Amino acid sequence: MKKFHGLVLIALLTSLIIPFSLAASAETNENGNNVTPTEDKSTDTTKNTITEDPSKTPEPPKEAPKTKTTEPQKNTTPTTIDITDSAEVYSYEQNDKIALKDFTDTLTTHTGTKLVNYRLAENSKLNTAEPGIHVITLLGENEEGKTTAVKLNYLVKEKTAQLTVTDMNFDLETKIFTGKTKPFASVYITSPVDENFGEGVTKADKDGNFYAQWGTLPKKIFAYAFDEAGNFSEEVTYEVPTKKENDVVVKAPANVKKIETTNAVKSATAKPSTPKASKEDLPATGDQGVEWIFVVAGVIVILIAILLLRKRKK
């Protein structure tokens, strides 16, 4: 009987343990099945990320050099074109007229670049007053609308004489000086600074003849011509002859320019003379000058003093 009760107890325990063990094994199987797919998925995702990264990383460096190489090809025109070292292209004479158009009409030929809307850069001026090389900068737009500067130079030469004074003659009898130059030009005439100094300005007639009458007989005459446009001649020197060189009669107009002499020059060049005292200013022989007046006055004072003393004693 006791054995029967023990078997029954073991059977009951076994029936209780087996369901719990089966449930536990089922949960273990379910958990194992869930883990393995998640691990597969994770490994797959890591594989995908690893394979995608190398394919994406080399792409940016390929595009970067393309943009750098294409940009310089668009702007082929330089910002500044310097032709100051080139051969002399533009030249002027002193005080000649100068304009921006003088450069822009032919600048494309010398620079090889076509620009529009030319203008002077700041601090650049066109001037021919001073001789020498002048550097300027011009600004313009190219075909792309970009502002381009052109640096260049131009030469200003000293102005040469464009007028002449010829056919000079001096008539010793009439003292009329004649010559020939440009019609209606003015002629400045002068002589050396001496006792016969003189100067004046006369004007040539429609044929270029000019006349001037001297007040004295100078040894030399200097003359040069000039006009209103700023042209001039070299100064010429005429040696006045000591005797009449020809028998040609000078037919001068009635209103001949009078060359006046300057008295101030004469007095300045004359030797200073020592002034002589007149006889009235000099004292006579043996005369003591004004000292005798004081002697007489002293004697009179003494006499008066003696007379006053005598009256007091009485």
Short mmCIF file of C-alpha atoms in Angstrom, two decimals:
data_model
loop_
_atom_site.label_atom_id
_atom_site.label_comp_id
_atom_site.label_asym_id
_atom_site.label_seq_id
_atom_site.Cartn_x
_atom_site.Cartn_y
_atom_site.Cartn_z
CA MET A 1 0.00 0.00 0.00
CA LYS A 2 2.80 2.36 0.76
CA LYS A 3 4.45 1.60 -2.56
CA PHE A 4 1.21 2.34 -4.36
CA HIS A 5 0.96 5.72 -2.71
CA GLY A 6 4.59 6.50 -3.69
CA LEU A 7 3.99 5.66 -7.35
CA VAL A 8 0.89 7.81 -7.41
CA LEU A 9 2.86 10.74 -5.93
CA ILE A 10 5.67 10.36 -8.52
CA ALA A 11 3.10 10.21 -11.33
CA LEU A 12 1.47 13.43 -10.12
CA LEU A 13 4.82 15.25 -9.89
CA THR A 14 5.82 14.02 -13.32
CA SER A 15 2.53 15.22 -14.81
CA LEU A 16 3.11 18.63 -13.29
CA ILE A 17 6.77 18.99 -14.36
CA ILE A 18 6.39 17.85 -18.00
CA PRO A 19 3.98 20.71 -19.08
CA PHE A 20 6.18 23.32 -17.48
CA SER A 21 9.27 21.90 -19.22
CA LEU A 22 7.48 21.80 -22.56
CA ALA A 23 6.36 25.43 -22.15
CA ALA A 24 9.88 26.49 -21.27
CA SER A 25 11.33 24.69 -24.25
CA ALA A 26 8.73 26.30 -26.49
CA GLU A 27 9.68 29.76 -25.23
CA THR A 28 13.34 28.94 -25.78
CA ASN A 29 12.66 27.88 -29.34
CA GLU A 30 10.61 31.00 -30.00
CA ASN A 31 13.35 33.20 -28.57
CA GLY A 32 15.99 31.45 -30.60
CA ASN A 33 14.03 31.84 -33.78
CA ASN A 34 13.53 35.56 -33.09
CA VAL A 35 17.18 36.20 -32.41
CA THR A 36 18.60 34.56 -35.48
CA PRO A 37 16.59 36.64 -37.99
CA THR A 38 17.41 39.85 -36.20
CA GLU A 39 21.04 38.97 -36.33
CA ASP A 40 20.76 38.22 -40.03
CA LYS A 41 19.05 41.52 -40.63
CA SER A 42 21.66 43.42 -38.68
CA THR A 43 24.46 41.76 -40.52
CA ASP A 44 22.73 42.50 -43.79
CA THR A 45 22.35 46.18 -42.94
CA THR A 46 25.96 46.44 -41.97
CA LYS A 47 26.94 44.79 -45.20
CA ASN A 48 24.81 47.22 -47.16
CA THR A 49 26.27 50.27 -45.43
CA ILE A 50 29.80 49.02 -45.97
CA THR A 51 29.25 48.41 -49.66
CA GLU A 52 27.47 51.79 -50.23
CA ASP A 53 30.11 53.99 -48.49
CA PRO A 54 33.04 53.28 -50.84
CA SER A 55 30.88 53.96 -53.88
CA LYS A 56 29.73 57.37 -52.57
CA THR A 57 33.02 58.74 -51.24
CA PRO A 58 35.01 59.00 -54.53
CA GLU A 59 32.26 60.96 -56.31
CA PRO A 60 32.85 64.45 -54.74
CA PRO A 61 36.57 64.75 -55.70
CA LYS A 62 35.65 63.93 -59.31
CA GLU A 63 33.18 66.84 -59.52
CA ALA A 64 35.43 69.42 -57.73
CA PRO A 65 38.24 69.57 -60.32
CA LYS A 66 35.68 69.84 -63.13
CA THR A 67 34.30 73.09 -61.71
CA LYS A 68 37.81 74.50 -61.18
CA THR A 69 38.99 73.73 -64.68
CA THR A 70 35.90 75.15 -66.39
CA GLU A 71 35.89 78.53 -64.53
CA PRO A 72 39.18 79.98 -65.91
CA GLN A 73 38.15 79.12 -69.46
CA LYS A 74 35.17 81.48 -69.27
CA ASN A 75 37.18 84.65 -68.42
CA THR A 76 40.10 84.63 -70.85
CA THR A 77 40.47 88.48 -70.92
CA PRO A 78 42.92 89.81 -68.30
CA THR A 79 41.82 92.47 -65.82
CA THR A 80 44.64 94.89 -66.80
CA ILE A 81 46.38 95.24 -70.17
CA ASP A 82 49.76 96.99 -69.94
CA ILE A 83 51.29 98.32 -73.17
CA THR A 84 53.64 100.86 -71.60
CA ASP A 85 56.65 98.72 -72.55
CA SER A 86 55.65 98.59 -76.20
CA ALA A 87 57.06 100.80 -78.92
CA GLU A 88 56.12 104.46 -78.97
CA VAL A 89 52.59 104.71 -80.38
CA TYR A 90 51.18 108.09 -79.38
CA SER A 91 53.17 111.34 -79.54
CA TYR A 92 52.32 115.03 -79.39
CA GLU A 93 54.08 118.36 -79.54
CA GLN A 94 54.02 120.61 -76.52
CA ASN A 95 50.68 122.39 -75.99
CA ASP A 96 48.99 120.42 -78.79
CA LYS A 97 45.34 119.42 -78.48
CA ILE A 98 44.75 115.96 -76.98
CA ALA A 99 41.54 113.95 -76.60
CA LEU A 100 40.44 110.49 -75.44
CA LYS A 101 39.40 109.64 -78.99
CA ASP A 102 43.05 109.82 -80.09
CA PHE A 103 43.66 106.60 -78.13
CA THR A 104 40.36 104.70 -78.38
CA ASP A 105 40.21 104.74 -82.19
CA THR A 106 43.31 102.54 -82.51
CA LEU A 107 43.61 100.93 -79.07
CA THR A 108 42.05 97.62 -80.18
CA THR A 109 44.86 97.17 -82.72
CA HIS A 110 47.58 97.54 -80.10
CA THR A 111 45.92 95.53 -77.30
CA GLY A 112 44.22 92.77 -79.33
CA THR A 113 41.11 93.19 -77.17
CA LYS A 114 37.93 94.99 -78.17
CA LEU A 115 36.55 97.21 -75.44
CA VAL A 116 33.64 99.66 -75.32
CA ASN A 117 32.62 102.59 -73.13
CA TYR A 118 36.16 103.93 -72.74
CA ARG A 119 36.85 106.44 -69.98
CA LEU A 120 39.78 107.81 -68.02
CA ALA A 121 40.60 106.11 -64.75
CA GLU A 122 40.75 108.14 -61.58
CA ASN A 123 43.91 110.27 -61.22
CA SER A 124 44.56 110.04 -65.00
CA LYS A 125 44.64 113.30 -66.97
CA LEU A 126 45.38 114.19 -70.58
CA ASN A 127 47.88 117.03 -70.73
CA THR A 128 50.53 118.22 -73.20
CA ALA A 129 51.82 121.25 -71.30
CA GLU A 130 54.88 119.45 -69.93
CA PRO A 131 57.30 117.61 -72.25
CA GLY A 132 58.21 114.00 -71.49
CA ILE A 133 56.48 110.61 -71.17
CA HIS A 134 53.04 110.61 -69.56
CA VAL A 135 51.41 107.38 -68.24
CA ILE A 136 47.60 107.07 -68.13
CA THR A 137 45.04 104.32 -67.52
CA LEU A 138 41.86 103.86 -69.55
CA LEU A 139 38.86 101.78 -68.47
CA GLY A 140 36.46 99.88 -70.73
CA GLU A 141 34.13 96.88 -70.86
CA ASN A 142 34.84 93.68 -72.77
CA GLU A 143 32.27 91.47 -74.52
CA GLU A 144 31.33 89.83 -71.22
CA GLY A 145 30.70 93.22 -69.59
CA LYS A 146 33.71 92.94 -67.35
CA THR A 147 35.69 96.16 -66.69
CA THR A 148 39.19 96.02 -68.12
CA ALA A 149 41.98 98.57 -67.57
CA VAL A 150 44.47 99.53 -70.28
CA LYS A 151 47.71 101.14 -69.10
CA LEU A 152 49.61 103.07 -71.77
CA ASN A 153 51.89 106.07 -72.27
CA TYR A 154 52.28 108.94 -74.69
CA LEU A 155 55.19 111.25 -75.46
CA VAL A 156 55.08 115.05 -75.44
CA LYS A 157 57.88 116.59 -77.50
CA GLU A 158 59.17 120.11 -77.08
CA LYS A 159 57.49 122.34 -79.60
CA THR A 160 59.65 123.28 -82.56
CA ALA A 161 59.68 126.68 -84.21
CA GLN A 162 57.06 126.89 -86.94
CA LEU A 163 57.57 130.52 -87.98
CA THR A 164 60.56 132.23 -89.56
CA VAL A 165 61.89 135.78 -89.76
CA THR A 166 63.74 136.53 -93.02
CA ASP A 167 64.73 139.32 -95.43
CA MET A 168 65.84 141.67 -92.64
CA ASN A 169 67.27 145.06 -93.53
CA PHE A 170 68.09 148.30 -91.74
CA ASP A 171 68.10 151.62 -93.60
CA LEU A 172 70.82 153.85 -92.09
CA GLU A 173 69.18 157.03 -93.37
CA THR A 174 65.60 156.46 -92.25
CA LYS A 175 66.51 154.02 -89.41
CA ILE A 176 63.70 151.73 -90.57
CA PHE A 177 64.07 148.04 -89.84
CA THR A 178 62.19 145.66 -92.16
CA GLY A 179 61.69 141.92 -92.50
CA LYS A 180 59.31 139.16 -93.54
CA THR A 181 57.37 136.52 -91.58
CA LYS A 182 53.92 134.88 -91.49
CA PRO A 183 51.08 137.26 -92.53
CA PHE A 184 49.51 139.08 -89.56
CA ALA A 185 52.03 137.59 -87.12
CA SER A 186 53.51 139.78 -84.40
CA VAL A 187 57.25 140.48 -84.22
CA TYR A 188 59.10 141.38 -81.02
CA ILE A 189 62.13 143.57 -81.68
CA THR A 190 64.86 144.66 -79.28
CA SER A 191 68.49 145.78 -79.23
CA PRO A 192 71.32 145.23 -76.71
CA VAL A 193 71.14 147.01 -73.39
CA ASP A 194 73.41 149.96 -74.11
CA GLU A 195 73.07 153.63 -74.95
CA ASN A 196 71.05 152.69 -78.06
CA PHE A 197 68.70 150.24 -76.34
CA GLY A 198 65.17 150.01 -77.67
CA GLU A 199 62.30 147.51 -77.84
CA GLY A 200 58.81 147.15 -79.25
CA VAL A 201 56.29 144.88 -80.98
CA THR A 202 55.12 145.37 -84.54
CA LYS A 203 52.71 143.39 -86.72
CA ALA A 204 53.18 142.00 -90.20
CA ASP A 205 50.78 142.95 -92.99
CA LYS A 206 48.80 140.59 -95.24
CA ASP A 207 51.96 139.81 -97.21
CA GLY A 208 54.04 139.10 -94.11
CA ASN A 209 56.14 142.31 -94.32
CA PHE A 210 56.83 144.19 -91.08
CA TYR A 211 58.38 147.62 -90.45
CA ALA A 212 59.81 149.35 -87.39
CA GLN A 213 61.59 152.70 -87.11
CA TRP A 214 64.43 152.98 -84.63
CA GLY A 215 65.06 156.17 -82.69
CA THR A 216 68.81 155.59 -82.61
CA LEU A 217 71.38 153.54 -84.48
CA PRO A 218 71.84 150.19 -82.67
CA LYS A 219 74.66 147.79 -83.45
CA LYS A 220 72.46 144.67 -83.33
CA ILE A 221 68.75 143.91 -83.50
CA PHE A 222 67.11 140.77 -82.06
CA ALA A 223 63.72 139.68 -83.39
CA TYR A 224 61.31 136.75 -83.22
CA ALA A 225 57.76 136.24 -84.51
CA PHE A 226 54.69 134.72 -82.82
CA ASP A 227 50.99 134.35 -83.60
CA GLU A 228 47.73 133.92 -81.69
CA ALA A 229 47.77 130.11 -82.15
CA GLY A 230 50.92 129.85 -80.01
CA ASN A 231 53.35 129.30 -82.89
CA PHE A 232 56.68 131.08 -82.73
CA SER A 233 60.02 131.42 -84.47
CA GLU A 234 63.58 131.19 -83.27
CA GLU A 235 65.15 134.46 -82.19
CA VAL A 236 67.29 135.85 -84.99
CA THR A 237 70.11 138.40 -84.71
CA TYR A 238 70.66 141.10 -87.31
CA GLU A 239 73.97 142.95 -87.47
CA VAL A 240 73.32 146.59 -88.33
CA PRO A 241 75.74 147.65 -91.10
CA THR A 242 78.09 150.56 -90.55
CA LYS A 243 77.40 151.88 -94.06
CA LYS A 244 74.60 151.61 -96.58
CA GLU A 245 74.77 148.20 -98.22
CA ASN A 246 72.40 148.80 -101.15
CA ASP A 247 70.51 151.56 -102.88
CA VAL A 248 67.11 149.97 -102.39
CA VAL A 249 64.64 152.51 -101.06
CA VAL A 250 62.48 151.12 -98.29
CA LYS A 251 58.84 151.92 -98.99
CA ALA A 252 57.40 151.86 -95.53
CA PRO A 253 53.79 152.65 -94.65
CA ALA A 254 52.91 155.94 -93.04
CA ASN A 255 52.16 154.42 -89.65
CA VAL A 256 55.51 152.77 -89.01
CA LYS A 257 55.98 151.33 -85.55
CA LYS A 258 58.26 153.59 -83.49
CA ILE A 259 60.83 151.73 -81.40
CA GLU A 260 61.31 153.90 -78.34
CA THR A 261 64.57 154.08 -76.44
CA THR A 262 64.50 153.81 -72.67
CA ASN A 263 66.16 156.62 -70.73
CA ALA A 264 66.34 154.46 -67.62
CA VAL A 265 68.62 152.07 -69.43
CA LYS A 266 70.88 154.92 -70.48
CA SER A 267 71.26 156.27 -66.96
CA ALA A 268 71.80 152.80 -65.58
CA THR A 269 74.55 151.98 -68.02
CA ALA A 270 76.28 155.41 -67.77
CA LYS A 271 79.26 155.67 -65.44
CA PRO A 272 78.36 157.48 -62.19
CA SER A 273 80.06 160.87 -61.91
CA THR A 274 81.41 162.29 -58.64
CA PRO A 275 79.47 165.47 -57.76
CA LYS A 276 81.66 168.62 -57.50
CA ALA A 277 81.01 171.19 -54.82
CA SER A 278 80.28 174.74 -55.95
CA LYS A 279 82.34 177.76 -54.90
CA GLU A 280 79.56 179.00 -52.65
CA ASP A 281 79.66 175.78 -50.65
CA LEU A 282 83.42 175.92 -50.04
CA PRO A 283 84.82 178.31 -47.33
CA ALA A 284 87.28 181.04 -48.35
CA THR A 285 91.00 180.64 -47.71
CA GLY A 286 91.79 181.14 -44.02
CA ASP A 287 88.12 181.13 -43.07
CA GLN A 288 87.26 179.11 -40.00
CA GLY A 289 83.70 178.48 -41.02
CA VAL A 290 80.96 179.10 -38.44
CA GLU A 291 83.25 178.98 -35.38
CA TRP A 292 83.74 182.78 -35.33
CA ILE A 293 80.04 183.28 -34.45
CA PHE A 294 80.51 181.54 -31.10
CA VAL A 295 83.58 183.71 -30.37
CA VAL A 296 81.65 186.98 -30.97
CA ALA A 297 78.71 185.80 -28.88
CA GLY A 298 81.06 184.96 -25.99
CA VAL A 299 82.66 188.42 -26.08
CA ILE A 300 79.23 190.12 -26.00
CA VAL A 301 78.15 188.06 -22.99
CA ILE A 302 81.33 189.03 -21.08
CA LEU A 303 80.83 192.76 -21.79
CA ILE A 304 77.24 192.65 -20.57
CA ALA A 305 78.32 190.91 -17.37
CA ILE A 306 80.99 193.61 -16.68
CA LEU A 307 78.44 196.42 -17.14
CA LEU A 308 76.01 194.82 -14.70
CA LEU A 309 78.71 194.44 -12.02
CA ARG A 310 79.66 198.13 -12.25
CA LYS A 311 76.04 199.25 -11.75
CA ARG A 312 75.74 197.15 -8.59
CA LYS A 313 78.93 198.66 -7.05
CA LYS A 314 77.56 202.18 -7.55
#
